[in-house]
Coordinates of C-alpha atoms in Angstrom, one line a residue:
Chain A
X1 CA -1.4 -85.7 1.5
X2 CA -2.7 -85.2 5.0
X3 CA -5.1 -88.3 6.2
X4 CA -3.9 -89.8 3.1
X5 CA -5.5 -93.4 2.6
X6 CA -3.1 -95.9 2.8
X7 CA -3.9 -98.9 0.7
X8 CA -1.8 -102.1 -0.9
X9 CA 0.5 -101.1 -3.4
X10 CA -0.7 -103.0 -7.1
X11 CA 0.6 -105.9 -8.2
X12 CA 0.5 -108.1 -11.4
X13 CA -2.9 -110.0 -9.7
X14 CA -4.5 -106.5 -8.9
X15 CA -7.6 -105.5 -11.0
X16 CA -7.5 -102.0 -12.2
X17 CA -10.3 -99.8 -12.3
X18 CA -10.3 -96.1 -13.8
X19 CA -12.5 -92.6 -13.6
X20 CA -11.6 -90.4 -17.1
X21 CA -12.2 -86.8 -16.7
X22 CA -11.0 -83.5 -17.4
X23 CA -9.7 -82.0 -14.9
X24 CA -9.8 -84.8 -12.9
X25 CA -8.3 -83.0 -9.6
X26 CA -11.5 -83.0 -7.7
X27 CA -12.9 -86.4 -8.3
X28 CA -13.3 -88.1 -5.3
X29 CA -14.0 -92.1 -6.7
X30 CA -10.4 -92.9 -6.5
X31 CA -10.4 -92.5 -2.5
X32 CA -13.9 -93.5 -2.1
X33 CA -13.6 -96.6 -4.1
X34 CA -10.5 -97.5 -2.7
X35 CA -11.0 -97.3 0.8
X36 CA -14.0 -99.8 0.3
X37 CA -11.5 -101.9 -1.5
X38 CA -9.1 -101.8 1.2
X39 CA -11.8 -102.6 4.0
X40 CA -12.9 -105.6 2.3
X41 CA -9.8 -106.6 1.4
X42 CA -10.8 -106.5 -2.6
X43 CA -7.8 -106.7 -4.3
X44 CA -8.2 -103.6 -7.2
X45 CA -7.1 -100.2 -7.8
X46 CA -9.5 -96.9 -8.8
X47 CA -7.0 -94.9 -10.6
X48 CA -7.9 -91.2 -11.3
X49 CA -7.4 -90.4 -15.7
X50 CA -6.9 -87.4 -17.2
X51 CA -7.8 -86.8 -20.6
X52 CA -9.0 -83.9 -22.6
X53 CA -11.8 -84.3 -25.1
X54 CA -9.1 -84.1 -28.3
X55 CA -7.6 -87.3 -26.5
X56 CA -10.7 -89.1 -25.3
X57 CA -11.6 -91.6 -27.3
X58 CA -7.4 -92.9 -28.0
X59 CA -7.4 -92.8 -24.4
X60 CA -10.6 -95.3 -24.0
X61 CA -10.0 -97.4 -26.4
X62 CA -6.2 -98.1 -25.0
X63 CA -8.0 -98.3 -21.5
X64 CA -10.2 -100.8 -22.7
X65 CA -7.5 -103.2 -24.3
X66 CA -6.1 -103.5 -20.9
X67 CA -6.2 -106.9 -19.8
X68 CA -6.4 -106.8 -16.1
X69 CA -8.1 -103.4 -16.5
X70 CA -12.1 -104.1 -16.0
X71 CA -14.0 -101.1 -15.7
X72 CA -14.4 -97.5 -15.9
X73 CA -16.0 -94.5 -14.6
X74 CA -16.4 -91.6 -17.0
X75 CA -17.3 -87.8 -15.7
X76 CA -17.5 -84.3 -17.2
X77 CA -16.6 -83.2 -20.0
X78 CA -17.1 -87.1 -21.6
X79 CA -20.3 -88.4 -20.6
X80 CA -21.8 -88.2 -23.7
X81 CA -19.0 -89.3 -25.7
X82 CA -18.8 -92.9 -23.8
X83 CA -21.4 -94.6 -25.5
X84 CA -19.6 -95.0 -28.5
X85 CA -17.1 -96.5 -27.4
X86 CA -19.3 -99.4 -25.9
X87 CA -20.7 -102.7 -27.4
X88 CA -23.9 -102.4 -25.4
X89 CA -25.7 -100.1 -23.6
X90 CA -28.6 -99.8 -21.1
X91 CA -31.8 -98.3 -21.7
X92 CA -30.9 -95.0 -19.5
X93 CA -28.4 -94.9 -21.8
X94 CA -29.6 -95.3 -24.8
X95 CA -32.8 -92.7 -23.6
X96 CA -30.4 -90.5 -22.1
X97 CA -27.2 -90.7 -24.3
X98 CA -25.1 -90.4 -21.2
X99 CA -23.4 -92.6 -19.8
X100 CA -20.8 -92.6 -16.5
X101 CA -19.7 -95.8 -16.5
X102 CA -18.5 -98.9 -18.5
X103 CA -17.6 -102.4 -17.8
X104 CA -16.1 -105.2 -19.9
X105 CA -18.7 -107.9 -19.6
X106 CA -17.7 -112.4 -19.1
X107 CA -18.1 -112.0 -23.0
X108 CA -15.7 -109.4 -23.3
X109 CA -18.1 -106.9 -24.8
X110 CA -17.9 -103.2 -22.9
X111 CA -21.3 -102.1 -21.2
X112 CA -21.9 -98.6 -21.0
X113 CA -24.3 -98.2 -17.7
X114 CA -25.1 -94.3 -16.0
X115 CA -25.7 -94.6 -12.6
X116 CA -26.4 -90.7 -11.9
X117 CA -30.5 -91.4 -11.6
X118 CA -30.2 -95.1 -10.2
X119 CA -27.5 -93.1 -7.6
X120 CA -30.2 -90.6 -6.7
X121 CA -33.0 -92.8 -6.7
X122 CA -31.0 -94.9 -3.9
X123 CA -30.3 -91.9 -2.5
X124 CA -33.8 -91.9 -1.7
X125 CA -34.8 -95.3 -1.0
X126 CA -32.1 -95.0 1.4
X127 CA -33.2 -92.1 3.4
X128 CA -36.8 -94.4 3.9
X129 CA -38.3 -92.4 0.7
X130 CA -39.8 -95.2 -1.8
X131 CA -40.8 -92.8 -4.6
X132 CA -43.2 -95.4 -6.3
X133 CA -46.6 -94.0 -7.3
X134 CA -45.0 -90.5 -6.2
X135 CA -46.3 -87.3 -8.8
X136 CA -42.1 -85.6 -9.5
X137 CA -41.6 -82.4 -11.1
X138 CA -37.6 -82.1 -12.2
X139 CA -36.3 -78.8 -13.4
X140 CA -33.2 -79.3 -15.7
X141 CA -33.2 -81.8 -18.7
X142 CA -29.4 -82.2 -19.3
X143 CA -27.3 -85.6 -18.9
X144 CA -28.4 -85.6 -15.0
X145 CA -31.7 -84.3 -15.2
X146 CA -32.2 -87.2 -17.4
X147 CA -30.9 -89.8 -16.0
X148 CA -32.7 -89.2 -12.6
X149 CA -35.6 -89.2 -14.7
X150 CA -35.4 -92.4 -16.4
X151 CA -34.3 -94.0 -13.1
X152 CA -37.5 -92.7 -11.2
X153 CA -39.7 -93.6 -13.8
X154 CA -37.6 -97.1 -13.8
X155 CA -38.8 -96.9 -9.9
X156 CA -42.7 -96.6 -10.5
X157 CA -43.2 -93.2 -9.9
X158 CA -46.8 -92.3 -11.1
X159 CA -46.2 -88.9 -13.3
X160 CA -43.5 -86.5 -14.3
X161 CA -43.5 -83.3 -15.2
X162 CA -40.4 -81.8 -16.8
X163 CA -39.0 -78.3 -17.0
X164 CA -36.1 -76.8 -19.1
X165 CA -35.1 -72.9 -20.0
X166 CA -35.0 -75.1 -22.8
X167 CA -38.3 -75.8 -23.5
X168 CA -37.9 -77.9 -26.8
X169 CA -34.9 -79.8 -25.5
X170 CA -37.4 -81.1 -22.8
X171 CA -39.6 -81.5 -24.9
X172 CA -37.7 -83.8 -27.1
X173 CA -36.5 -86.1 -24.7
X174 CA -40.0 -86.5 -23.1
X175 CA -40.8 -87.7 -26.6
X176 CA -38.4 -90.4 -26.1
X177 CA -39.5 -91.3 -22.5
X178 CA -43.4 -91.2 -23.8
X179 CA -42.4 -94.4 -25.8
X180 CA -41.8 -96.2 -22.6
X181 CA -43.6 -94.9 -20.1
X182 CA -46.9 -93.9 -21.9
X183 CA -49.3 -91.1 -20.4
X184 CA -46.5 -90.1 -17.6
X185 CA -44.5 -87.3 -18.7
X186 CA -45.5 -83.7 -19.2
X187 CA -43.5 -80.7 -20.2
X188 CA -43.9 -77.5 -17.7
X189 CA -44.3 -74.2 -19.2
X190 CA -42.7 -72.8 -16.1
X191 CA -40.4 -73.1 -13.5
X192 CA -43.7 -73.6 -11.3
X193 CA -44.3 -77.3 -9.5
X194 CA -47.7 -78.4 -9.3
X195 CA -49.1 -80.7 -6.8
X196 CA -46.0 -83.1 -6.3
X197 CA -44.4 -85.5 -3.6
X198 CA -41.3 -84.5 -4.9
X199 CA -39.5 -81.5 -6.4
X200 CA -35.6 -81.7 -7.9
X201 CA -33.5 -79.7 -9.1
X202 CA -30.9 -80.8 -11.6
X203 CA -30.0 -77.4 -13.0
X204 CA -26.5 -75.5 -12.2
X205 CA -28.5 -72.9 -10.6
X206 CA -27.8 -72.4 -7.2
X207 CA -23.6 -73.3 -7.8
X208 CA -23.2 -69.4 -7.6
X209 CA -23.7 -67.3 -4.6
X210 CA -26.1 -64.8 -6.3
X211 CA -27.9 -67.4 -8.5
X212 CA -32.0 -67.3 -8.1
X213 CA -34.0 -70.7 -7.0
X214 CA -34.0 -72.7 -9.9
X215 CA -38.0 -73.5 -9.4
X216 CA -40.3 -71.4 -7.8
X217 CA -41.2 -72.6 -3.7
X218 CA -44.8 -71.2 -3.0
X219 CA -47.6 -72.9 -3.4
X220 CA -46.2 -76.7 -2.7
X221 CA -47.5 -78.7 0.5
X222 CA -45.4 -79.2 3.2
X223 CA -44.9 -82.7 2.6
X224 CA -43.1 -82.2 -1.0
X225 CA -39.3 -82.8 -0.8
X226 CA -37.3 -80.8 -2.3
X227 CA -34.2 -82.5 -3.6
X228 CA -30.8 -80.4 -5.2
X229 CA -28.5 -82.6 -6.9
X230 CA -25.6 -79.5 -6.7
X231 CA -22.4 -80.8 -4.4
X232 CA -21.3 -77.4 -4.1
X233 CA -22.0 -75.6 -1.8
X234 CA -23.5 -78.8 0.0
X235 CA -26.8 -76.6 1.2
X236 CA -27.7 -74.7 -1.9
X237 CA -30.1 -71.3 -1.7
X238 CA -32.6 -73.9 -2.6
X239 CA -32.5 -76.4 -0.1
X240 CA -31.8 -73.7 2.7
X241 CA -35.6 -71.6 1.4
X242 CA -37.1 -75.3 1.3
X243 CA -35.9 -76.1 5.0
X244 CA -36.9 -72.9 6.3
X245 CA -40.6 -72.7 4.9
X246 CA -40.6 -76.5 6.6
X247 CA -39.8 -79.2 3.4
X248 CA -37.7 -81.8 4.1
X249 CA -34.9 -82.0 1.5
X250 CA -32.3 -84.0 -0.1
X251 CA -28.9 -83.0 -0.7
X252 CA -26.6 -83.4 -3.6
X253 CA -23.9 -85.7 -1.6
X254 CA -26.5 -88.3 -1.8
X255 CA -26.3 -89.3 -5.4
X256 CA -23.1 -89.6 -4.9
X257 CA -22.5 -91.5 -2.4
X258 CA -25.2 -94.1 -3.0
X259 CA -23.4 -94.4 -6.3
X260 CA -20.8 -96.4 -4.5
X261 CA -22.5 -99.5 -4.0
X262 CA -24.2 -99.8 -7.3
X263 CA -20.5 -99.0 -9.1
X264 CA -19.5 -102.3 -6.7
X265 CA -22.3 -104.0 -7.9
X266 CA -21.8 -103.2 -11.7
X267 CA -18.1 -104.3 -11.5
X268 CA -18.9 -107.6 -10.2
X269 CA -16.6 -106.4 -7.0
X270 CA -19.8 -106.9 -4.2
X271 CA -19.1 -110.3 -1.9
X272 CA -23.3 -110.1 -1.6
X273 CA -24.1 -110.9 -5.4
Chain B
X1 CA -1.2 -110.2 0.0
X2 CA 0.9 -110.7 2.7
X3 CA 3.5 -108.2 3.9
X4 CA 1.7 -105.7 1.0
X5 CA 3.4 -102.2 0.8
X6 CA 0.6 -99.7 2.0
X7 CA 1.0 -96.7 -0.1
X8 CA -1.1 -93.7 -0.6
X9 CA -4.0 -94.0 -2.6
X10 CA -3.7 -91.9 -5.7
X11 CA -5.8 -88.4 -5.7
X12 CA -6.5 -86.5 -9.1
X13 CA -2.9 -84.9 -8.3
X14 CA -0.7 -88.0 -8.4
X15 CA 1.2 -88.6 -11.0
X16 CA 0.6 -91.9 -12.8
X17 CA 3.4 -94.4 -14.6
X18 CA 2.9 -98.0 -16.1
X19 CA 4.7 -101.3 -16.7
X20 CA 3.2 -102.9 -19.9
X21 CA 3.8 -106.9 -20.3
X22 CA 2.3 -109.6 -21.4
X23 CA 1.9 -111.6 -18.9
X24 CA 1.8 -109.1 -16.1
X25 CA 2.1 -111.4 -12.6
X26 CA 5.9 -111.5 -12.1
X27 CA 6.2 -107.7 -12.7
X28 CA 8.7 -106.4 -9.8
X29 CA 8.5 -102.7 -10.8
X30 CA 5.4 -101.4 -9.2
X31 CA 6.2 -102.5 -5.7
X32 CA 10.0 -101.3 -6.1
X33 CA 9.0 -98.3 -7.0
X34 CA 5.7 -97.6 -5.1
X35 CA 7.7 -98.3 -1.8
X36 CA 10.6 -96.0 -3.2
X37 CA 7.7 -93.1 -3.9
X38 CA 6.2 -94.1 -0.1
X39 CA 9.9 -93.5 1.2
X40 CA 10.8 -90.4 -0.7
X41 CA 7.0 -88.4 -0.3
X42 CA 6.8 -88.8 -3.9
X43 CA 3.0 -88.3 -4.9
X44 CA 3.3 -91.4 -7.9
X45 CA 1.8 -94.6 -8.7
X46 CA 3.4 -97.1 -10.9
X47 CA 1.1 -99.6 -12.4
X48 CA 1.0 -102.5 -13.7
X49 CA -0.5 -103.0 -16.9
X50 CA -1.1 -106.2 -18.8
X51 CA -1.6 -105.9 -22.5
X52 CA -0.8 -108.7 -25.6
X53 CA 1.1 -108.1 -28.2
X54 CA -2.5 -107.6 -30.4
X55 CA -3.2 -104.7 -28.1
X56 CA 0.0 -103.4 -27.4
X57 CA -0.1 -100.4 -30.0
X58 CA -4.2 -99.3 -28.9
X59 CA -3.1 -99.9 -25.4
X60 CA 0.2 -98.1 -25.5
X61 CA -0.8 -94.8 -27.7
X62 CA -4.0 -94.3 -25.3
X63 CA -1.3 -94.8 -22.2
X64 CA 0.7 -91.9 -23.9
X65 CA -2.3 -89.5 -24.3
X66 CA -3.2 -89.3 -20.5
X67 CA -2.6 -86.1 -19.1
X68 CA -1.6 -87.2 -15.7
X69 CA 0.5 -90.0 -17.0
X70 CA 4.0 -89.5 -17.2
X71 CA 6.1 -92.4 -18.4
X72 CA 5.8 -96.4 -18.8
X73 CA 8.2 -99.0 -18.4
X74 CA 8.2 -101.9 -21.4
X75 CA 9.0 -105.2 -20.7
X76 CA 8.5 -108.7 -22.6
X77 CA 6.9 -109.6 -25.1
X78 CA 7.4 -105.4 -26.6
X79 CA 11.0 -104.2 -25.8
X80 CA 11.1 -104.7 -29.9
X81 CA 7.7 -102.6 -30.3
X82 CA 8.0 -99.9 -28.3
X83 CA 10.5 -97.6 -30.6
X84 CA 7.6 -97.4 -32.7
X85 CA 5.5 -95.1 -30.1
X86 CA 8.3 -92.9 -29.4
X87 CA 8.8 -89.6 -30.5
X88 CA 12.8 -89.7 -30.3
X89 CA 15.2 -92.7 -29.1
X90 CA 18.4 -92.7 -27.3
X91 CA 21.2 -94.2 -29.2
X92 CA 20.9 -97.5 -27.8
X93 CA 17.5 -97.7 -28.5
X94 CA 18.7 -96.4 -32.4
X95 CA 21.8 -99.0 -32.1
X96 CA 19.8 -102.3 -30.2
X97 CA 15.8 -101.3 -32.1
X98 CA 15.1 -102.3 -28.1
X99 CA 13.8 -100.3 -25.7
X100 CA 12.4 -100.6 -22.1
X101 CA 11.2 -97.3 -20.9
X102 CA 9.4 -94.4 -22.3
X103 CA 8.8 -90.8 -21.1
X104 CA 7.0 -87.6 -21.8
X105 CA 9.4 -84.7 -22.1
X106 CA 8.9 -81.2 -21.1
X107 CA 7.9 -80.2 -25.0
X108 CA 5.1 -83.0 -25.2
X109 CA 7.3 -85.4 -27.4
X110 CA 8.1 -89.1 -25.8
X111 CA 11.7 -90.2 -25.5
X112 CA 12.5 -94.0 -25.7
X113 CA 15.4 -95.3 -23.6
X114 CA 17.0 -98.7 -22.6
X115 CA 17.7 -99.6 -19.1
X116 CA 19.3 -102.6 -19.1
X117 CA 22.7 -102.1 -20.7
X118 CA 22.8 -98.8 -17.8
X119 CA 21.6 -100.6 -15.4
X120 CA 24.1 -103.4 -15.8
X121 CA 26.9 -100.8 -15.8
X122 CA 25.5 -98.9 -12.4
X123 CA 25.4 -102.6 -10.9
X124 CA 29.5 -103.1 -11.9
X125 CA 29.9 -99.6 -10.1
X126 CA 27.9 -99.9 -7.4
X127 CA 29.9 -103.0 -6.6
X128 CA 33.2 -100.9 -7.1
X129 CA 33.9 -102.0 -10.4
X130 CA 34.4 -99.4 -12.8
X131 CA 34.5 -101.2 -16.7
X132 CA 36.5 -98.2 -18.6
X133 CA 39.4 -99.7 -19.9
X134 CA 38.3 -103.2 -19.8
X135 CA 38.7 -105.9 -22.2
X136 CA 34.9 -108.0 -22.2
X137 CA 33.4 -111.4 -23.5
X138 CA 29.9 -110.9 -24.0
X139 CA 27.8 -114.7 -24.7
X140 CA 24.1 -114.0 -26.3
X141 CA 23.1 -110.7 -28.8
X142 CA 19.7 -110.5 -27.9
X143 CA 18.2 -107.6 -27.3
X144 CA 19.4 -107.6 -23.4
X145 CA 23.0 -108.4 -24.6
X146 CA 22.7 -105.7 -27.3
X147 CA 21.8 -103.0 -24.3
X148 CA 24.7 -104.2 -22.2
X149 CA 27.1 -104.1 -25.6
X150 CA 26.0 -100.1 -26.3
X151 CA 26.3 -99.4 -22.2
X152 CA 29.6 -101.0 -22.0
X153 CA 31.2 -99.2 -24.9
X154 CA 29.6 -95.9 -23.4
X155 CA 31.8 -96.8 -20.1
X156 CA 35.0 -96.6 -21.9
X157 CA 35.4 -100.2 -22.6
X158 CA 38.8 -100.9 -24.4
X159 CA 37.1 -104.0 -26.3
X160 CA 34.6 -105.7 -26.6
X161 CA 34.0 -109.6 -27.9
X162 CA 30.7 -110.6 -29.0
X163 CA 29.4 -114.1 -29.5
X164 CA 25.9 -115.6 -30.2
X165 CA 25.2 -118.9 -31.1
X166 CA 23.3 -117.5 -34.7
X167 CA 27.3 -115.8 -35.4
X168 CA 25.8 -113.5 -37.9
X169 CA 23.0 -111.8 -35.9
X170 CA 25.8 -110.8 -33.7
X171 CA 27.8 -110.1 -36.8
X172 CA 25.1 -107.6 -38.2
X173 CA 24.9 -106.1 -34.7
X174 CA 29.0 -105.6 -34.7
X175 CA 29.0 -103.8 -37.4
X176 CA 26.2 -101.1 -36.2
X177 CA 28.4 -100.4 -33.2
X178 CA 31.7 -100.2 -35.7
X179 CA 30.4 -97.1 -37.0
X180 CA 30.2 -95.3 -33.5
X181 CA 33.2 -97.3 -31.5
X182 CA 35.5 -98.2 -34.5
X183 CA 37.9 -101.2 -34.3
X184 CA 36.4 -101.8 -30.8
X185 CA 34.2 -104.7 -31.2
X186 CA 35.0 -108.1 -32.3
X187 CA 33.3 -111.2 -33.3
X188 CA 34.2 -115.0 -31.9
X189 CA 34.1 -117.7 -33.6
X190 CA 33.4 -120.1 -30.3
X191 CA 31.8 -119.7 -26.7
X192 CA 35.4 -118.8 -25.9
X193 CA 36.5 -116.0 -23.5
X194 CA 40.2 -114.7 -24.4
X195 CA 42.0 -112.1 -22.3
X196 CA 39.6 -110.1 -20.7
X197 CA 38.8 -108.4 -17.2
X198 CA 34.7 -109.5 -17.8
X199 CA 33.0 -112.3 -19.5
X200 CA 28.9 -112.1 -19.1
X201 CA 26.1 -114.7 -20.3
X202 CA 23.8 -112.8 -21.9
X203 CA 21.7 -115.8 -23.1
X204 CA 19.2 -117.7 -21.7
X205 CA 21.1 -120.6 -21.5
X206 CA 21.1 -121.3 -17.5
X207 CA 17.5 -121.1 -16.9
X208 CA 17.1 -124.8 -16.9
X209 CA 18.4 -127.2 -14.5
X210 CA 19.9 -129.3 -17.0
X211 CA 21.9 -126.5 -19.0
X212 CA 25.5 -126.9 -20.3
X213 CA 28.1 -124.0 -19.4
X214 CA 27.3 -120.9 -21.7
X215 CA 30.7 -120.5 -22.1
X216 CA 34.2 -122.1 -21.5
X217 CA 35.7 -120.9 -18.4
X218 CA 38.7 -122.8 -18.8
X219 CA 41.6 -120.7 -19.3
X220 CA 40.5 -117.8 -18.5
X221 CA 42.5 -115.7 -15.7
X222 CA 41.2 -116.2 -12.2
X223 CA 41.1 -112.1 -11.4
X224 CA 38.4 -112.3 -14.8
X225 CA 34.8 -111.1 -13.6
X226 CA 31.6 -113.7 -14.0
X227 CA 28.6 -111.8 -14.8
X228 CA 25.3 -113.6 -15.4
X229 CA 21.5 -111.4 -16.3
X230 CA 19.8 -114.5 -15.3
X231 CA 17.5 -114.1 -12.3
X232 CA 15.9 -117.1 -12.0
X233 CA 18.1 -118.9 -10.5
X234 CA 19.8 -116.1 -8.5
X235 CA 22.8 -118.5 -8.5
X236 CA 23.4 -120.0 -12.3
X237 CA 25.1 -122.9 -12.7
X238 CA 27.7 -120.5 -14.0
X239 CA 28.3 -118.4 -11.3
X240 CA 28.5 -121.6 -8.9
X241 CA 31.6 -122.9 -11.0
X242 CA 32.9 -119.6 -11.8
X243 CA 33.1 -118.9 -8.1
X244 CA 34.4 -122.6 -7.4
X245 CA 37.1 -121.6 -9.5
X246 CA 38.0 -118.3 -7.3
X247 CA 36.3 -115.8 -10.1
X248 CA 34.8 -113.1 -8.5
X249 CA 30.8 -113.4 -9.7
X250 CA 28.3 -110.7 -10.5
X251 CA 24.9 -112.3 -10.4
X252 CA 21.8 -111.0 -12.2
X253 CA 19.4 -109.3 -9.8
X254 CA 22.1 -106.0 -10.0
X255 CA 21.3 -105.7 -13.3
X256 CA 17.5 -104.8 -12.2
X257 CA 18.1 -103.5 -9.1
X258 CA 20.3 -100.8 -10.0
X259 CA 18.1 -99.7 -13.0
X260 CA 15.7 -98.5 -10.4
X261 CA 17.6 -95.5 -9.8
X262 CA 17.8 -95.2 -13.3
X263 CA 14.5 -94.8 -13.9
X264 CA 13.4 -92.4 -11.4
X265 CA 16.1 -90.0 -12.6
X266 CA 14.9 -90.9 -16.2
X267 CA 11.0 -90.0 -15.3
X268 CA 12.2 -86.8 -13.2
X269 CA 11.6 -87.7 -10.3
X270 CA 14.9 -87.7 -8.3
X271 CA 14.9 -84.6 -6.0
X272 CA 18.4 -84.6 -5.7
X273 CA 18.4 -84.3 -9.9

């Protein structure tokens, strides 16, 4: 426990917030979400939970009868599993089927919300990078993939085009976009970008040191960012070929952390609203 | 939150207990114990956790499924519920159908124990009395009483008289501990200590300002022992006339405060066990 984060012990008046995950060794909400808690003298408690998938849903459905117990944060291996357990959903969710965090609403019914695209997207916005009217090409259509999708096409980009090894599981879920967001999403036959403002990886390739790039570099314009959404390492082969052929590029940690403040808006904990 | 106890904030490797009540406010236990795990480099976080009596079974049976959860305290309204949950029971949990704390045992299964009765015991010893041999008076058979009867008896007691205003709810508990302490345990027909080293309220009567004696303490001999459970007041109305008649007192708060070493042994978490 070196540098260990010191905040104020709970008591009976402290809200309780959790993140479910198995393992959950290496989640980082708790200390993130506490510290702002601490700073701005919020009094409530991000707790880390671990539960396997056999004990998922016992566990959430306790966690949710909690009276002073108001939201939760769900990660791997559960995200998909969340939405049943909620009263409501938002359209990412219900487009994506993934969800990473639920709230009990004034009414008491739970909200299931996924803040992985909306994260990335203010990930962008907040390095000065509005991607409205923006052409995107995103490689990898599982939970994340998704949701960043969604959440850019939420944020007026112009077109998408969408690649998966996968090719029908892309395929599928541009389906369920094209009844939203009509004329805007095409399915890739390759890992190839066209002529884009913006090029993303949401794929697990590049986690491993020998891994290929996930999409292919040559042929894009200098002025197409390349964004990985892989934490680790934090400079993926991707973003390192990108940098050095002159893109500017987004790293993973920025989903992340702009997460934060949209998981203090969603819980109602954010003195601005 | 004035003079709040800073404590680490929990990581994915802290190990996480609960208190469950309904309401949840007064709770003690958290920052007892979270400045006890501060002091001792203990990475745990006791909670507290507010749950009705509707939700107590969801709430409880999801608590007992989290991996990085280790045990829960109980406290009112669901000492009488919590038996229920467990996978085996001390004998005064199996003697009193009460039970105040709950753990997960090396082989998975969870153990329910009572506290209070132990706790009341370690407070007589800690003050240098050691009960084995004594002759008690015990006022109320409530579920508190009931713990303090079984822990009494399991210090060697030499008898033990029980009173309760409803004469045969203490009659039906006097014969349960007949079968394991034979010819120990009487009933009295009045709120009348005899001979005996100890007499303890173990009713609520005291709480209120206006409240009679709960129990004669004419007569008795002045080297007998006045024991109250009552907290609030610290001072009963009891104690003050007990010790205006040159009794020797034992107020509540010992009952609670010495059940804190109880329970850290009890969730493993003593180093010096």
């Amino acid at each position: 426990m070196n540098d260990a984060l010191l905040i104020p012990s709970p008591t009976g008046s402290t809200r309780l917030y959790a993140v479910v995950g198995d393992p959950i060794a290496q989640v980082q909400a708790p200390t993130l979400l506490n510290q702002l808690f601490a700073e701005r003298g919020i009094d409530a408690l991000m707790l880390p939970v671990q539960a396997g998938a056999a004990d998922f849903a016992t566990v959430i459905e306790g966690l949710k009868r909690i009276g002073n117990l108001d939201g939760l944060l769900i990660t791997v291996p559960h995200k998909l599993a969340v939405a049943a357990h909620a009263d409501e959903q938002s359209l990412t969710v219900a487009l994506t089927s993934s969800s990473n965090a639920l709230r009990r609403q004034a009414n008491g019914r739970w909200l299931a919300d996924n803040f992985d695209g909306a994260g990335f997207v203010a990930g962008l916005r907040n390095a000065g990078r509005d991607p409205e009217g923006w052409r995107v090409a995103l490689f990898g259509s599982g939970g994340a993939g998704n949701a960043i999708a969604v959440a850019l096409l939420q944020a007026g980009i112009d077109r998408l085009d969408l690649f998966d090894v996968d090719r029908s599981r892309a395929a599928r879920f541009a389906e369920r976009l094209e009844q939203y967001w009509p004329g805007q999403v095409r399915v890739l036959d390759a890992a190839q970008p066209g002529e884009v403002e913006l090029a993303i990886n949401a794929t697990p390739i590049g986690m491993q040191p020998g891994d290929p790039l996930p999409f292919d570099l040559e042929g894009l314009a200098p002025r197409t960012l390349i964004a990985d959404i892989i934490m680790k390492p934090a400079e993926t082969r991707l973003l390192q070929s990108a940098a050095a052929k002159g893109h500017a590029v987004q790293p993973g940690i920025h989903m992340l952390s702009s997460q934060l403040g949209l998981y203090r808006q969603f819980f109602g904990l954010d003195p601005a609203q």
